[in-house]
XYZ file of C-alpha atoms in Angstrom:
233
model
C -30.567 -95.115 24.030
C -27.790 -97.127 25.624
C -26.073 -99.859 23.659
C -27.023 -103.474 24.144
C -25.175 -105.651 26.596
C -21.669 -106.454 25.393
C -21.569 -103.563 22.915
C -19.769 -100.247 23.339
C -21.984 -97.991 25.477
C -23.196 -94.809 23.845
C -24.708 -91.514 24.880
C -28.022 -90.602 23.246
C -26.931 -87.241 21.854
C -24.360 -84.470 22.016
C -26.512 -82.397 24.370
C -25.867 -84.835 27.192
C -22.128 -84.579 26.627
C -22.364 -80.772 26.612
C -24.277 -80.817 29.890
C -21.717 -83.172 31.356
C -18.844 -80.866 30.447
C -20.657 -77.852 31.905
C -21.253 -79.802 35.106
C -17.623 -80.893 35.287
C -16.260 -77.364 34.967
C -18.132 -76.306 38.110
C -15.928 -78.545 40.241
C -12.251 -78.678 41.033
C -10.290 -81.360 39.213
C -9.760 -83.408 42.353
C -13.402 -83.234 43.447
C -14.728 -84.101 40.019
C -12.245 -86.916 39.492
C -13.311 -88.614 42.704
C -16.989 -88.019 41.929
C -16.709 -89.525 38.453
C -14.936 -92.612 39.742
C -17.716 -93.250 42.236
C -20.559 -92.471 39.848
C -19.459 -94.062 36.587
C -15.894 -95.429 36.176
C -16.330 -95.920 32.397
C -17.923 -92.528 31.688
C -14.939 -91.273 29.700
C -15.343 -94.157 27.259
C -19.020 -93.632 26.462
C -19.773 -92.334 22.962
C -22.654 -90.465 21.329
C -24.307 -91.216 17.991
C -21.349 -89.648 16.153
C -18.914 -91.894 17.988
C -17.552 -88.994 20.040
C -16.626 -89.173 23.677
C -16.699 -86.418 26.258
C -12.981 -85.968 25.549
C -13.715 -85.145 21.892
C -15.871 -82.253 23.090
C -13.653 -81.270 25.998
C -10.661 -80.594 23.735
C -12.764 -78.039 21.855
C -13.006 -75.919 25.007
C -9.236 -75.549 25.163
C -9.441 -76.108 28.925
C -6.377 -78.161 29.808
C -7.670 -78.852 33.323
C -10.839 -80.402 31.967
C -8.909 -82.464 29.434
C -6.490 -83.644 32.113
C -9.445 -84.746 34.227
C -10.885 -86.857 31.440
C -7.423 -88.247 30.719
C -7.452 -89.804 34.183
C -8.581 -92.750 32.083
C -6.142 -92.342 29.197
C -7.927 -94.954 27.079
C -10.369 -92.198 26.042
C -7.590 -90.674 23.947
C -7.580 -93.763 21.725
C -11.293 -93.832 20.857
C -12.038 -92.501 17.323
C -15.330 -90.985 16.232
C -17.250 -92.148 13.174
C -14.878 -90.209 10.900
C -11.868 -91.856 12.478
C -10.915 -88.652 14.280
C -9.263 -89.135 17.648
C -9.355 -86.368 20.285
C -5.837 -85.280 19.294
C -7.019 -84.749 15.697
C -10.006 -82.737 16.895
C -7.752 -80.576 19.071
C -5.388 -79.941 16.154
C -8.201 -79.126 13.727
C -9.641 -76.663 16.253
C -6.227 -75.058 16.733
C -6.058 -75.844 20.455
C -2.264 -75.977 20.693
C -2.016 -76.404 24.469
C -4.485 -79.276 24.470
C -2.825 -80.899 21.464
C 0.514 -80.707 23.236
C -0.967 -82.218 26.406
C -2.454 -85.145 24.517
C 0.747 -85.821 22.584
C 2.865 -85.714 25.727
C 0.565 -87.587 28.102
C -0.740 -90.325 25.802
C 1.814 -92.813 24.501
C 2.026 -92.975 20.686
C -0.867 -90.522 20.344
C 1.040 -88.890 17.505
C 0.830 -92.109 15.488
C -2.974 -92.200 15.395
C -4.529 -91.895 11.917
C -8.043 -90.931 10.861
C -10.104 -92.519 8.075
C -8.085 -90.602 5.481
C -4.809 -91.827 6.977
C -4.040 -88.320 8.209
C -1.923 -87.843 11.297
C -2.214 -84.891 13.667
C 0.183 -82.774 11.571
C -1.810 -83.382 8.376
C -4.924 -82.164 10.214
C -3.232 -79.058 11.590
C -1.761 -78.147 8.192
C -5.006 -78.707 6.305
C -6.872 -76.356 8.645
C -4.071 -73.786 8.869
C -3.368 -74.176 12.596
C 0.042 -72.515 12.797
C 0.753 -72.952 16.515
C 0.067 -76.676 16.365
C 2.274 -77.025 13.276
C 5.007 -74.985 14.960
C 4.939 -77.159 18.081
C 5.229 -80.378 16.092
C 7.919 -79.071 13.720
C 10.225 -77.938 16.511
C 9.935 -81.159 18.509
C 12.406 -83.867 17.403
C 10.145 -86.566 18.882
C 7.681 -86.019 16.060
C 10.082 -86.062 13.115
C 8.325 -89.077 11.593
C 5.182 -86.997 11.129
C 6.899 -84.492 8.839
C 7.110 -86.723 5.772
C 4.238 -89.148 6.365
C 1.739 -89.612 3.568
C -2.048 -89.696 3.868
C -4.334 -92.011 1.860
C -3.355 -90.125 -1.305
C 0.333 -90.064 -0.469
C 0.260 -86.365 0.377
C 2.736 -85.177 2.990
C 1.957 -82.175 5.192
C 3.973 -80.046 2.742
C 1.853 -81.263 -0.184
C -1.245 -80.128 1.708
C 0.254 -76.787 2.729
C 1.104 -75.974 -0.900
C -2.273 -77.235 -2.083
C -4.082 -74.919 0.328
C -1.749 -72.001 -0.401
C -0.858 -71.247 3.211
C 2.408 -69.301 3.014
C 3.023 -69.207 6.765
C 2.464 -72.934 7.187
C 4.746 -73.649 4.221
C 7.410 -71.436 5.770
C 7.081 -73.193 9.107
C 7.516 -76.602 7.496
C 10.370 -75.481 5.260
C 12.391 -74.164 8.193
C 12.756 -77.770 9.332
C 15.505 -79.368 7.260
C 14.081 -82.820 7.981
C 11.168 -82.084 5.655
C 11.714 -84.080 2.462
C 10.867 -81.965 -0.571
C 11.044 -84.766 -3.122
C 8.407 -87.190 -1.855
C 5.993 -88.195 -4.621
C 2.291 -88.592 -3.882
C 0.185 -91.429 -5.265
C -0.826 -89.017 -8.017
C 2.811 -88.683 -9.061
C 3.371 -85.152 -7.715
C 6.016 -83.650 -5.463
C 5.191 -80.470 -3.512
C 7.038 -78.581 -6.245
C 4.794 -80.140 -8.909
C 1.764 -79.025 -6.925
C 3.172 -75.489 -6.811
C 3.709 -75.474 -10.589
C 0.157 -76.652 -11.174
C -1.252 -74.042 -8.824
C 0.846 -71.254 -10.356
C -1.146 -71.500 -13.577
C -4.290 -70.644 -11.627
C -4.080 -68.688 -8.401
C -0.418 -68.637 -7.372
C 2.181 -66.092 -8.401
C 5.508 -67.335 -9.737
C 7.035 -66.554 -6.344
C 5.533 -69.837 -5.100
C 7.393 -71.780 -7.752
C 10.635 -69.805 -7.354
C 10.542 -70.346 -3.617
C 10.095 -74.096 -3.822
C 12.620 -74.417 -6.665
C 15.264 -72.730 -4.533
C 14.299 -74.710 -1.433
C 14.296 -77.953 -3.424
C 17.980 -77.413 -4.206
C 19.022 -76.353 -0.689
C 20.366 -78.698 1.930
C 20.989 -76.686 5.072
C 19.055 -74.533 7.495
C 20.549 -71.222 6.307
C 19.341 -71.794 2.776
C 15.949 -72.930 3.998
C 15.588 -69.854 6.178
C 16.828 -67.536 3.432
C 14.325 -68.801 0.915
C 11.526 -68.755 3.460
C 12.222 -65.060 4.073
C 12.420 -64.330 0.331
C 9.085 -66.053 -0.210
C 7.326 -64.290 2.648
C 8.675 -60.841 1.782
C 8.252 -60.973 -1.965
């Protein structure tokens, strides 16, 4: 059922969005773009009952051509679903690195968008273990501010990586010397504190040794050395 006059239009269910995406992929980008403009100029902004637009679903396909088509109206990139997730968050959570990169490069300040838990795109990628997305963000100086940002609980991406015990993600973050190892969460814990707490349960002492060494290092050689020690031992 469409929304009332003056309200944000909505699609009745996700099936319609799925059918739309299937229909779109049968055309060339140019043909479909022109067709959409003639048929329904605001189509990209319509949402379903979960607050998701066609772009939310398109990013899940990993098809950059389809995403680029829907980004013809870039405002779709700034529409969150009912959980506060923007398309860039959905792409990161799904591990669609190429699509995530496209959104972050084509949509101004897309990297600053936060979901209902105050998570940015890097928080989402770290929490779901999406290495290629994390790698892309960590090696791009434009996104330095994401590295040490806190979520609603004050957790940085490194806090989350340690919490979830993802050694590769931790290594990826630690190889960037801009990552601040001493940030304290709202619960009063640094990433090192989290490692100590976890070591009493399911971590080996190598977790703690690794972060202790890294905590005291201040250059890329030390960071890289301790990353290798942690991964190998």
